[in-house]
PDB file of C-alpha atoms in Angstrom:
ATOM      1  CA  MET A   9    -108.909 407.482  42.594  1.00 88.00           C
ATOM      2  CA  THR A  10    -107.967 406.955  38.949  1.00 96.00           C
ATOM      3  CA  GLU A  11    -106.753 403.687  37.419  1.00 96.00           C
ATOM      4  CA  LEU A  12    -103.227 405.118  37.507  1.00 98.00           C
ATOM      5  CA  GLY A  13    -103.742 406.238  41.088  1.00 97.00           C
ATOM      6  CA  ASP A  14    -104.848 402.742  42.018  1.00 97.00           C
ATOM      7  CA  ARG A  15    -101.551 401.338  40.714  1.00 98.00           C
ATOM      8  CA  LEU A  16     -99.560 404.153  42.304  1.00 98.00           C
ATOM      9  CA  SER A  17    -101.634 404.249  45.459  1.00 97.00           C
ATOM     10  CA  PRO A  18    -100.763 405.925  48.753  1.00 97.00           C
ATOM     11  CA  ASP A  19     -99.680 402.603  50.233  1.00 97.00           C
ATOM     12  CA  LYS A  20     -97.060 402.297  47.470  1.00 97.00           C
ATOM     13  CA  VAL A  21     -95.828 405.843  46.869  1.00 98.00           C
ATOM     14  CA  LYS A  22     -95.487 409.030  48.892  1.00 98.00           C
ATOM     15  CA  LEU A  23     -95.562 412.549  47.495  1.00 98.00           C
ATOM     16  CA  GLY A  24     -92.792 414.870  48.580  1.00 98.00           C
ATOM     17  CA  VAL A  25     -91.499 418.294  47.629  1.00 98.00           C
ATOM     18  CA  CYS A  26     -87.991 419.749  47.551  1.00 97.00           C
ATOM     19  CA  CYS A  27     -87.139 422.920  49.410  1.00 96.00           C
ATOM     20  CA  THR A  28     -85.603 424.290  46.187  1.00 96.00           C
ATOM     21  CA  LEU A  29     -88.988 425.882  45.500  1.00 97.00           C
ATOM     22  CA  TRP A  30     -88.416 428.113  48.567  1.00 98.00           C
ATOM     23  CA  TRP A  31     -84.652 428.741  48.284  1.00 98.00           C
ATOM     24  CA  ASN A  32     -81.606 427.322  46.518  1.00 97.00           C
ATOM     25  CA  ASP A  33     -78.984 425.335  48.415  1.00 94.00           C
ATOM     26  CA  ASP A  34     -76.414 425.477  45.604  1.00 94.00           C
ATOM     27  CA  PHE A  35     -76.786 429.228  45.107  1.00 96.00           C
ATOM     28  CA  PRO A  36     -77.741 430.943  48.396  1.00 95.00           C
ATOM     29  CA  THR A  37     -78.247 434.281  46.637  1.00 96.00           C
ATOM     30  CA  ILE A  38     -81.357 432.780  45.018  1.00 97.00           C
ATOM     31  CA  ASP A  39     -83.501 433.459  48.055  1.00 97.00           C
ATOM     32  CA  ALA A  40     -86.567 435.483  48.969  1.00 98.00           C
ATOM     33  CA  GLY A  41     -85.890 435.356  52.718  1.00 98.00           C
ATOM     34  CA  ILE A  42     -88.479 432.665  53.487  1.00 98.00           C
ATOM     35  CA  PRO A  43     -87.608 430.990  56.836  1.00 98.00           C
ATOM     36  CA  PHE A  44     -87.627 427.274  57.560  1.00 98.00           C
ATOM     37  CA  GLY A  45     -90.872 427.294  59.515  1.00 98.00           C
ATOM     38  CA  GLN A  46     -92.832 429.036  56.790  1.00 98.00           C
ATOM     39  CA  ALA A  47     -91.409 426.746  54.098  1.00 98.00           C
ATOM     40  CA  VAL A  48     -92.332 423.473  55.798  1.00 98.00           C
ATOM     41  CA  SER A  49     -95.742 424.828  56.774  1.00 98.00           C
ATOM     42  CA  GLU A  50     -96.407 425.677  53.127  1.00 98.00           C
ATOM     43  CA  MET A  51     -95.244 422.200  52.057  1.00 98.00           C
ATOM     44  CA  ALA A  52     -97.839 420.667  54.350  1.00 98.00           C
ATOM     45  CA  LEU A  53    -100.490 423.203  53.327  1.00 98.00           C
ATOM     46  CA  ALA A  54     -99.951 422.290  49.674  1.00 98.00           C
ATOM     47  CA  GLY A  55    -100.708 418.661  50.521  1.00 98.00           C
ATOM     48  CA  PHE A  56     -97.329 416.931  50.524  1.00 98.00           C
ATOM     49  CA  GLN A  57     -96.256 414.139  52.858  1.00 98.00           C
ATOM     50  CA  GLY A  58     -92.529 414.731  52.910  1.00 97.00           C
ATOM     51  CA  CYS A  59     -89.642 416.951  51.942  1.00 97.00           C
ATOM     52  CA  SER A  60     -85.954 417.091  51.211  1.00 95.00           C
ATOM     53  CA  ILE A  61     -83.512 418.652  53.675  1.00 95.00           C
ATOM     54  CA  GLY A  62     -81.997 422.080  53.012  1.00 94.00           C
ATOM     55  CA  HIS A  63     -79.471 424.441  54.545  1.00 95.00           C
ATOM     56  CA  LYS A  64     -82.080 426.395  56.527  1.00 97.00           C
ATOM     57  CA  TYR A  65     -83.260 423.307  58.400  1.00 97.00           C
ATOM     58  CA  PRO A  66     -82.355 422.951  62.109  1.00 97.00           C
ATOM     59  CA  ALA A  67     -79.100 421.050  62.618  1.00 96.00           C
ATOM     60  CA  ASP A  68     -80.434 419.352  65.746  1.00 97.00           C
ATOM     61  CA  ASN A  69     -82.224 416.147  64.748  1.00 97.00           C
ATOM     62  CA  ASP A  70     -84.734 416.295  67.598  1.00 97.00           C
ATOM     63  CA  VAL A  71     -85.686 419.887  66.811  1.00 98.00           C
ATOM     64  CA  LEU A  72     -86.042 419.111  63.115  1.00 98.00           C
ATOM     65  CA  LYS A  73     -88.068 415.951  63.631  1.00 97.00           C
ATOM     66  CA  ALA A  74     -90.428 417.727  66.030  1.00 98.00           C
ATOM     67  CA  ALA A  75     -90.984 420.507  63.492  1.00 98.00           C
ATOM     68  CA  LEU A  76     -91.695 418.038  60.705  1.00 98.00           C
ATOM     69  CA  ASP A  77     -93.898 415.804  62.883  1.00 98.00           C
ATOM     70  CA  LEU A  78     -95.961 418.841  63.855  1.00 98.00           C
ATOM     71  CA  ARG A  79     -96.783 419.356  60.184  1.00 98.00           C
ATOM     72  CA  GLY A  80     -97.214 415.680  59.282  1.00 98.00           C
ATOM     73  CA  LEU A  81     -94.074 415.626  57.136  1.00 98.00           C
ATOM     74  CA  GLN A  82     -91.421 412.955  56.713  1.00 97.00           C
ATOM     75  CA  VAL A  83     -87.915 413.264  55.293  1.00 97.00           C
ATOM     76  CA  SER A  84     -88.007 412.143  51.661  1.00 96.00           C
ATOM     77  CA  GLU A  85     -84.247 412.305  51.146  1.00 90.00           C
ATOM     78  CA  PRO A  86     -80.975 413.910  52.060  1.00 86.00           C
ATOM     79  CA  TRP A  87     -78.374 414.961  49.547  1.00 85.00           C
ATOM     80  CA  THR A  88     -74.769 413.754  49.654  1.00 92.00           C
ATOM     81  CA  SER A  89     -72.198 414.812  47.072  1.00 97.00           C
ATOM     82  CA  THR A  90     -69.534 412.282  46.141  1.00 98.00           C
ATOM     83  CA  TYR A  91     -66.013 413.048  44.898  1.00 98.00           C
ATOM     84  CA  PHE A  92     -64.676 409.691  43.793  1.00 98.00           C
ATOM     85  CA  THR A  93     -63.299 410.962  40.470  1.00 98.00           C
ATOM     86  CA  ILE A  94     -60.851 413.511  41.912  1.00 98.00           C
ATOM     87  CA  LYS A  95     -57.715 412.953  43.980  1.00 97.00           C
ATOM     88  CA  ASN A  96     -57.594 412.098  47.678  1.00 97.00           C
ATOM     89  CA  MET A  97     -61.348 412.320  48.256  1.00 98.00           C
ATOM     90  CA  ARG A  98     -62.486 408.701  48.592  1.00 98.00           C
ATOM     91  CA  ARG A  99     -62.213 408.426  52.381  1.00 98.00           C
ATOM     92  CA  LYS A 100     -63.702 411.896  52.948  1.00 98.00           C
ATOM     93  CA  THR A 101     -66.588 411.029  50.625  1.00 98.00           C
ATOM     94  CA  ILE A 102     -67.345 407.814  52.477  1.00 98.00           C
ATOM     95  CA  THR A 103     -67.148 409.515  55.883  1.00 98.00           C
ATOM     96  CA  ALA A 104     -69.515 412.297  54.785  1.00 97.00           C
ATOM     97  CA  PHE A 105     -71.896 409.683  53.400  1.00 98.00           C
ATOM     98  CA  GLU A 106     -71.887 407.741  56.670  1.00 97.00           C
ATOM     99  CA  ASP A 107     -72.622 410.929  58.617  1.00 96.00           C
ATOM    100  CA  THR A 108     -75.555 411.787  56.353  1.00 96.00           C
ATOM    101  CA  LEU A 109     -76.860 408.235  56.495  1.00 96.00           C
ATOM    102  CA  ALA A 110     -76.849 408.254  60.283  1.00 96.00           C
ATOM    103  CA  ARG A 111     -78.741 411.540  60.384  1.00 95.00           C
ATOM    104  CA  ILE A 112     -81.431 410.445  57.958  1.00 95.00           C
ATOM    105  CA  LYS A 113     -81.908 407.151  59.764  1.00 94.00           C
ATOM    106  CA  ALA A 114     -82.302 409.075  63.036  1.00 95.00           C
ATOM    107  CA  LEU A 115     -84.979 411.197  61.376  1.00 96.00           C
ATOM    108  CA  GLY A 116     -86.876 408.109  60.237  1.00 95.00           C
ATOM    109  CA  GLY A 117     -85.926 408.256  56.552  1.00 95.00           C
ATOM    110  CA  SER A 118     -84.996 405.266  54.427  1.00 95.00           C
ATOM    111  CA  GLU A 119     -83.576 406.881  51.272  1.00 96.00           C
ATOM    112  CA  VAL A 120     -80.249 408.514  50.517  1.00 96.00           C
ATOM    113  CA  VAL A 121     -79.403 410.333  47.286  1.00 97.00           C
ATOM    114  CA  VAL A 122     -75.917 410.859  45.861  1.00 98.00           C
ATOM    115  CA  ALA A 123     -74.338 412.516  42.830  1.00 98.00           C
ATOM    116  CA  GLU A 124     -70.711 412.691  41.723  1.00 98.00           C
ATOM    117  CA  PHE A 125     -69.577 416.301  41.770  1.00 98.00           C
ATOM    118  CA  GLY A 126     -65.897 415.799  41.011  1.00 98.00           C
ATOM    119  CA  ALA A 127     -64.909 418.629  38.599  1.00 98.00           C
ATOM    120  CA  SER A 128     -68.575 419.524  38.052  1.00 98.00           C
ATOM    121  CA  SER A 129     -69.309 422.738  36.152  1.00 98.00           C
ATOM    122  CA  HIS A 130     -72.740 423.307  37.661  1.00 98.00           C
ATOM    123  CA  LEU A 131     -71.599 425.438  40.612  1.00 97.00           C
ATOM    124  CA  LEU A 132     -69.302 427.675  38.561  1.00 98.00           C
ATOM    125  CA  PRO A 133     -70.113 430.828  36.529  1.00 98.00           C
ATOM    126  CA  ILE A 134     -69.216 429.060  33.275  1.00 98.00           C
ATOM    127  CA  ASP A 135     -70.933 427.334  30.345  1.00 98.00           C
ATOM    128  CA  VAL A 136     -72.570 424.364  32.056  1.00 98.00           C
ATOM    129  CA  PHE A 137     -72.522 422.228  28.903  1.00 98.00           C
ATOM    130  CA  ALA A 138     -69.090 422.995  27.472  1.00 98.00           C
ATOM    131  CA  ASN A 139     -67.257 422.582  30.765  1.00 98.00           C
ATOM    132  CA  ARG A 140     -68.854 419.533  32.283  1.00 98.00           C
ATOM    133  CA  PRO A 141     -66.305 416.752  33.028  1.00 98.00           C
ATOM    134  CA  VAL A 142     -65.890 413.745  30.761  1.00 98.00           C
ATOM    135  CA  PHE A 143     -64.603 410.851  32.839  1.00 98.00           C
ATOM    136  CA  THR A 144     -61.734 408.631  31.778  1.00 98.00           C
ATOM    137  CA  ASP A 145     -62.134 404.873  32.108  1.00 98.00           C
ATOM    138  CA  ALA A 146     -60.086 405.043  35.303  1.00 98.00           C
ATOM    139  CA  GLN A 147     -62.411 407.689  36.740  1.00 98.00           C
ATOM    140  CA  TRP A 148     -65.433 405.609  35.824  1.00 98.00           C
ATOM    141  CA  ASP A 149     -63.887 402.697  37.702  1.00 98.00           C
ATOM    142  CA  GLU A 150     -63.278 404.884  40.761  1.00 98.00           C
ATOM    143  CA  LEU A 151     -66.850 406.154  40.635  1.00 98.00           C
ATOM    144  CA  THR A 152     -68.558 402.803  40.217  1.00 98.00           C
ATOM    145  CA  SER A 153     -66.427 401.026  42.820  1.00 98.00           C
ATOM    146  CA  GLY A 154     -67.041 403.881  45.244  1.00 98.00           C
ATOM    147  CA  LEU A 155     -70.780 403.778  44.674  1.00 98.00           C
ATOM    148  CA  GLN A 156     -70.790 400.027  45.216  1.00 98.00           C
ATOM    149  CA  GLU A 157     -69.094 400.573  48.573  1.00 98.00           C
ATOM    150  CA  LEU A 158     -71.651 403.222  49.537  1.00 98.00           C
ATOM    151  CA  GLY A 159     -74.456 400.906  48.434  1.00 98.00           C
ATOM    152  CA  LYS A 160     -73.202 398.188  50.756  1.00 98.00           C
ATOM    153  CA  ILE A 161     -73.046 400.664  53.640  1.00 98.00           C
ATOM    154  CA  ALA A 162     -76.584 401.830  52.899  1.00 98.00           C
ATOM    155  CA  ASN A 163     -77.959 398.315  52.595  1.00 98.00           C
ATOM    156  CA  SER A 164     -76.373 397.267  55.873  1.00 98.00           C
ATOM    157  CA  ALA A 165     -78.165 400.188  57.529  1.00 97.00           C
ATOM    158  CA  GLY A 166     -81.492 399.198  55.988  1.00 97.00           C
ATOM    159  CA  MET A 167     -81.395 402.166  53.609  1.00 97.00           C
ATOM    160  CA  ARG A 168     -81.603 402.501  49.819  1.00 97.00           C
ATOM    161  CA  LEU A 169     -79.065 404.452  47.762  1.00 98.00           C
ATOM    162  CA  SER A 170     -80.123 406.147  44.524  1.00 98.00           C
ATOM    163  CA  TYR A 171     -77.841 407.945  42.098  1.00 98.00           C
ATOM    164  CA  HIS A 172     -78.894 411.374  40.777  1.00 98.00           C
ATOM    165  CA  HIS A 173     -77.785 412.172  37.214  1.00 98.00           C
ATOM    166  CA  HIS A 174     -77.191 415.924  37.201  1.00 98.00           C
ATOM    167  CA  MET A 175     -76.482 418.863  34.921  1.00 98.00           C
ATOM    168  CA  GLY A 176     -72.822 419.867  34.732  1.00 98.00           C
ATOM    169  CA  THR A 177     -71.515 416.531  35.987  1.00 98.00           C
ATOM    170  CA  GLY A 178     -69.884 413.509  34.418  1.00 98.00           C
ATOM    171  CA  VAL A 179     -73.184 411.620  34.642  1.00 98.00           C
ATOM    172  CA  MET A 180     -75.403 414.035  32.761  1.00 98.00           C
ATOM    173  CA  TYR A 181     -76.452 412.483  29.437  1.00 98.00           C
ATOM    174  CA  ARG A 182     -78.442 409.339  28.698  1.00 98.00           C
ATOM    175  CA  GLU A 183     -75.310 407.398  27.688  1.00 98.00           C
ATOM    176  CA  ASP A 184     -73.701 408.316  31.018  1.00 98.00           C
ATOM    177  CA  VAL A 185     -76.669 406.956  32.949  1.00 98.00           C
ATOM    178  CA  ASP A 186     -76.666 403.800  30.837  1.00 98.00           C
ATOM    179  CA  ARG A 187     -72.981 403.220  31.575  1.00 98.00           C
ATOM    180  CA  LEU A 188     -73.443 403.805  35.288  1.00 98.00           C
ATOM    181  CA  MET A 189     -76.338 401.371  35.486  1.00 98.00           C
ATOM    182  CA  ALA A 190     -74.463 398.738  33.454  1.00 98.00           C
ATOM    183  CA  SER A 191     -71.397 399.073  35.693  1.00 98.00           C
ATOM    184  CA  THR A 192     -73.066 398.785  39.092  1.00 98.00           C
ATOM    185  CA  ASP A 193     -74.912 396.098  41.042  1.00 98.00           C
ATOM    186  CA  PRO A 194     -78.687 396.695  40.912  1.00 98.00           C
ATOM    187  CA  THR A 195     -79.005 395.556  44.519  1.00 98.00           C
ATOM    188  CA  LEU A 196     -76.575 398.263  45.649  1.00 98.00           C
ATOM    189  CA  VAL A 197     -77.051 401.259  43.342  1.00 98.00           C
ATOM    190  CA  HIS A 198     -80.485 402.417  42.249  1.00 98.00           C
ATOM    191  CA  LEU A 199     -81.350 405.258  39.883  1.00 98.00           C
ATOM    192  CA  LEU A 200     -82.879 408.555  40.857  1.00 98.00           C
ATOM    193  CA  LEU A 201     -84.902 409.525  37.802  1.00 98.00           C
ATOM    194  CA  ASP A 202     -84.839 413.308  37.515  1.00 98.00           C
ATOM    195  CA  THR A 203     -87.170 414.275  34.698  1.00 98.00           C
ATOM    196  CA  GLY A 204     -85.991 417.888  34.567  1.00 98.00           C
ATOM    197  CA  HIS A 205     -82.272 417.231  34.462  1.00 98.00           C
ATOM    198  CA  ILE A 206     -82.433 414.677  31.653  1.00 98.00           C
ATOM    199  CA  ALA A 207     -84.760 416.909  29.597  1.00 98.00           C
ATOM    200  CA  PHE A 208     -82.436 419.884  30.133  1.00 98.00           C
ATOM    201  CA  ALA A 209     -79.313 417.879  29.281  1.00 98.00           C
ATOM    202  CA  THR A 210     -80.735 416.432  26.080  1.00 98.00           C
ATOM    203  CA  GLY A 211     -82.992 419.284  24.999  1.00 98.00           C
ATOM    204  CA  ASP A 212     -85.707 416.649  24.548  1.00 98.00           C
ATOM    205  CA  VAL A 213     -88.911 416.683  26.611  1.00 98.00           C
ATOM    206  CA  HIS A 214     -89.453 413.012  25.718  1.00 98.00           C
ATOM    207  CA  ALA A 215     -86.097 411.961  27.222  1.00 98.00           C
ATOM    208  CA  PRO A 216     -87.528 411.403  30.735  1.00 98.00           C
ATOM    209  CA  LEU A 217     -89.995 408.852  29.393  1.00 98.00           C
ATOM    210  CA  GLU A 218     -87.319 407.021  27.407  1.00 98.00           C
ATOM    211  CA  LEU A 219     -84.969 406.957  30.395  1.00 98.00           C
ATOM    212  CA  ALA A 220     -87.755 405.644  32.624  1.00 98.00           C
ATOM    213  CA  LYS A 221     -88.521 402.868  30.146  1.00 98.00           C
ATOM    214  CA  ALA A 222     -84.868 401.894  29.833  1.00 98.00           C
ATOM    215  CA  HIS A 223     -84.213 401.582  33.557  1.00 98.00           C
ATOM    216  CA  ALA A 224     -87.638 401.090  35.118  1.00 98.00           C
ATOM    217  CA  ASP A 225     -86.410 398.192  37.228  1.00 98.00           C
ATOM    218  CA  ARG A 226     -83.549 400.267  38.690  1.00 98.00           C
ATOM    219  CA  ILE A 227     -85.499 403.382  39.722  1.00 98.00           C
ATOM    220  CA  GLY A 228     -85.384 403.847  43.473  1.00 98.00           C
ATOM    221  CA  HIS A 229     -86.324 407.512  43.733  1.00 98.00           C
ATOM    222  CA  VAL A 230     -88.004 410.086  41.483  1.00 98.00           C
ATOM    223  CA  HIS A 231     -87.738 413.856  41.102  1.00 98.00           C
ATOM    224  CA  LEU A 232     -90.660 415.263  39.144  1.00 98.00           C
ATOM    225  CA  LYS A 233     -89.501 418.483  37.530  1.00 98.00           C
ATOM    226  CA  SER A 234     -90.496 420.098  34.256  1.00 98.00           C
ATOM    227  CA  VAL A 235     -88.628 422.395  31.858  1.00 98.00           C
ATOM    228  CA  ARG A 236     -89.354 425.398  29.702  1.00 98.00           C
ATOM    229  CA  PRO A 237     -87.823 424.491  26.309  1.00 98.00           C
ATOM    230  CA  GLU A 238     -87.327 428.084  25.205  1.00 98.00           C
ATOM    231  CA  PHE A 239     -84.981 428.647  28.138  1.00 98.00           C
ATOM    232  CA  VAL A 240     -83.216 425.320  27.609  1.00 98.00           C
ATOM    233  CA  SER A 241     -82.425 426.583  24.113  1.00 98.00           C
ATOM    234  CA  THR A 242     -81.198 429.922  25.457  1.00 98.00           C
ATOM    235  CA  VAL A 243     -78.817 428.265  27.925  1.00 98.00           C
ATOM    236  CA  THR A 244     -77.464 425.979  25.204  1.00 98.00           C
ATOM    237  CA  GLU A 245     -77.107 428.597  22.486  1.00 98.00           C
ATOM    238  CA  GLU A 246     -75.680 431.365  24.685  1.00 98.00           C
ATOM    239  CA  GLY A 247     -73.417 429.173  26.791  1.00 98.00           C
ATOM    240  CA  LEU A 248     -74.991 430.131  30.102  1.00 98.00           C
ATOM    241  CA  SER A 249     -74.120 428.764  33.506  1.00 98.00           C
ATOM    242  CA  PHE A 250     -76.382 426.484  35.500  1.00 98.00           C
ATOM    243  CA  GLN A 251     -77.203 429.337  37.881  1.00 98.00           C
ATOM    244  CA  GLU A 252     -78.097 431.623  34.983  1.00 98.00           C
ATOM    245  CA  GLY A 253     -80.388 428.921  33.631  1.00 98.00           C
ATOM    246  CA  ILE A 254     -82.175 428.618  36.963  1.00 98.00           C
ATOM    247  CA  GLU A 255     -82.586 432.376  37.277  1.00 98.00           C
ATOM    248  CA  LEU A 256     -83.873 432.523  33.715  1.00 98.00           C
ATOM    249  CA  GLY A 257     -86.543 429.960  34.557  1.00 98.00           C
ATOM    250  CA  VAL A 258     -85.390 426.784  32.829  1.00 98.00           C
ATOM    251  CA  PHE A 259     -87.040 424.588  35.474  1.00 98.00           C
ATOM    252  CA  THR A 260     -90.619 424.512  36.697  1.00 98.00           C
ATOM    253  CA  VAL A 261     -93.005 422.121  38.434  1.00 98.00           C
ATOM    254  CA  PRO A 262     -95.171 419.327  36.987  1.00 98.00           C
ATOM    255  CA  GLY A 263     -98.341 420.867  35.636  1.00 97.00           C
ATOM    256  CA  ASP A 264     -96.306 423.680  34.122  1.00 97.00           C
ATOM    257  CA  GLY A 265     -93.652 423.528  31.415  1.00 97.00           C
ATOM    258  CA  ALA A 266     -93.456 421.020  28.571  1.00 98.00           C
ATOM    259  CA  ILE A 267     -93.111 417.517  30.067  1.00 98.00           C
ATOM    260  CA  ASP A 268     -96.105 415.185  30.028  1.00 98.00           C
ATOM    261  CA  PHE A 269     -95.831 413.201  33.264  1.00 98.00           C
ATOM    262  CA  ARG A 270     -98.690 410.758  32.720  1.00 98.00           C
ATOM    263  CA  PRO A 271     -96.686 408.316  30.545  1.00 98.00           C
ATOM    264  CA  VAL A 272     -93.723 408.535  32.932  1.00 98.00           C
ATOM    265  CA  LEU A 273     -95.984 407.604  35.838  1.00 98.00           C
ATOM    266  CA  GLU A 274     -97.501 404.808  33.731  1.00 98.00           C
ATOM    267  CA  VAL A 275     -94.023 403.312  33.290  1.00 98.00           C
ATOM    268  CA  LEU A 276     -93.426 403.510  37.030  1.00 98.00           C
ATOM    269  CA  ALA A 277     -96.775 401.862  37.709  1.00 98.00           C
ATOM    270  CA  ASP A 278     -96.008 399.073  35.233  1.00 98.00           C
ATOM    271  CA  ALA A 279     -92.717 398.477  37.053  1.00 98.00           C
ATOM    272  CA  GLU A 280     -94.599 398.352  40.385  1.00 98.00           C
ATOM    273  CA  TYR A 281     -92.578 401.277  41.689  1.00 98.00           C
ATOM    274  CA  ARG A 282     -92.597 401.856  45.423  1.00 98.00           C
ATOM    275  CA  GLY A 283     -91.022 404.944  46.924  1.00 97.00           C
ATOM    276  CA  TRP A 284     -91.078 408.711  46.790  1.00 98.00           C
ATOM    277  CA  LEU A 285     -92.353 410.921  43.986  1.00 98.00           C
ATOM    278  CA  VAL A 286     -90.780 414.253  44.835  1.00 98.00           C
ATOM    279  CA  VAL A 287     -91.792 417.505  43.161  1.00 98.00           C
ATOM    280  CA  GLU A 288     -88.810 419.720  42.489  1.00 96.00           C
ATOM    281  CA  ALA A 289     -88.265 422.981  40.661  1.00 93.00           C
ATOM    282  CA  GLU A 290     -85.150 425.051  41.134  1.00 95.00           C
ATOM    283  CA  GLN A 291     -86.745 428.436  40.626  1.00 96.00           C
ATOM    284  CA  ASP A 292     -86.176 431.961  41.884  1.00 97.00           C
ATOM    285  CA  PRO A 293     -88.762 432.365  44.664  1.00 98.00           C
ATOM    286  CA  ASN A 294     -88.780 436.109  44.010  1.00 97.00           C
ATOM    287  CA  LYS A 295     -90.288 435.358  40.591  1.00 96.00           C
ATOM    288  CA  ALA A 296     -92.161 432.099  41.248  1.00 97.00           C
ATOM    289  CA  ASN A 297     -94.198 432.089  44.460  1.00 98.00           C
ATOM    290  CA  PRO A 298     -93.249 428.792  46.140  1.00 98.00           C
ATOM    291  CA  LEU A 299     -96.633 428.010  47.667  1.00 98.00           C
ATOM    292  CA  ALA A 300     -98.452 428.807  44.426  1.00 98.00           C
ATOM    293  CA  TYR A 301     -96.197 426.491  42.440  1.00 98.00           C
ATOM    294  CA  ALA A 302     -96.323 423.760  45.100  1.00 98.00           C
ATOM    295  CA  LYS A 303    -100.127 423.857  44.966  1.00 98.00           C
ATOM    296  CA  LYS A 304    -100.054 423.856  41.154  1.00 98.00           C
ATOM    297  CA  ALA A 305     -97.915 420.724  41.163  1.00 98.00           C
ATOM    298  CA  ARG A 306    -100.036 418.986  43.793  1.00 98.00           C
ATOM    299  CA  ALA A 307    -103.250 419.752  41.892  1.00 98.00           C
ATOM    300  CA  TYR A 308    -101.693 418.369  38.709  1.00 98.00           C
ATOM    301  CA  LEU A 309    -100.685 415.139  40.447  1.00 98.00           C
ATOM    302  CA  THR A 310    -104.173 414.852  41.912  1.00 98.00           C
ATOM    303  CA  SER A 311    -105.616 415.128  38.406  1.00 98.00           C
ATOM    304  CA  LEU A 312    -103.461 412.170  37.333  1.00 98.00           C
ATOM    305  CA  LEU A 313    -103.681 410.007  40.451  1.00 98.00           C
ATOM    306  CA  GLY A 314    -107.058 410.969  41.847  1.00 98.00           C
ATOM    307  CA  TRP A 315    -105.684 411.420  45.341  1.00 98.00           C
TER     308      TRP A 315
END
């Protein structure tokens, strides 16, 4: 175990992997036909302890938990989209959140991840940068008050809520994250640090480190994802959609791409971070073999942590 691995030891952090290496939940056409069973078996084979939940997973909680238990996997997170910034969606958003929370708790998880997708450009075949929403002050108020309510629901269930800044949304740039953190209670709303999304949004591979430093005490969940700067530039200059960027290869795993993760992990260690470190890379599995990239990422993390 390295000095860094001693401070981010297995009793403090768990290593997970997102199913977006095997298929894409936002864009189902990005798929190589890999079934659920093969995907979770490869996650375990690559040496991970947990995983996110995707659309190919069994809907029955008992069936899903048995399949994950068989492979020694836990649920690292679910995903719940929020729609507080558009009309007549507050109650539906809260109900959907409560349903997701109940499922994850039944599966033994303790984390829930949210992102505001009201008017998001990321699912549409349009320029992901030029068409992302810019919230009014009133929309910011709706978002932050809604997140506070969700945070109270999560806390009362013994769960932790983390907000995921995301490409194409109204919380995409560093200043958006700063405003969200300043406008919410740190006991209710934590930050999901996504290294790939902030590097993509800013075009700066050092942005993940700076964001981690700025909000180290608020980070409740981490997605470790790298970028290929040449494709970030292509998406920006040619006005491509988020899907086109993924298919081009803008994202990749730690140990590949341009982000140096050691200093990011050092910041987390200094902040005594406890929680999940989840490898993610929204890639086309027809071009990037999921198991190969999962093993590449796990080997890279082993080189940093020593375990």
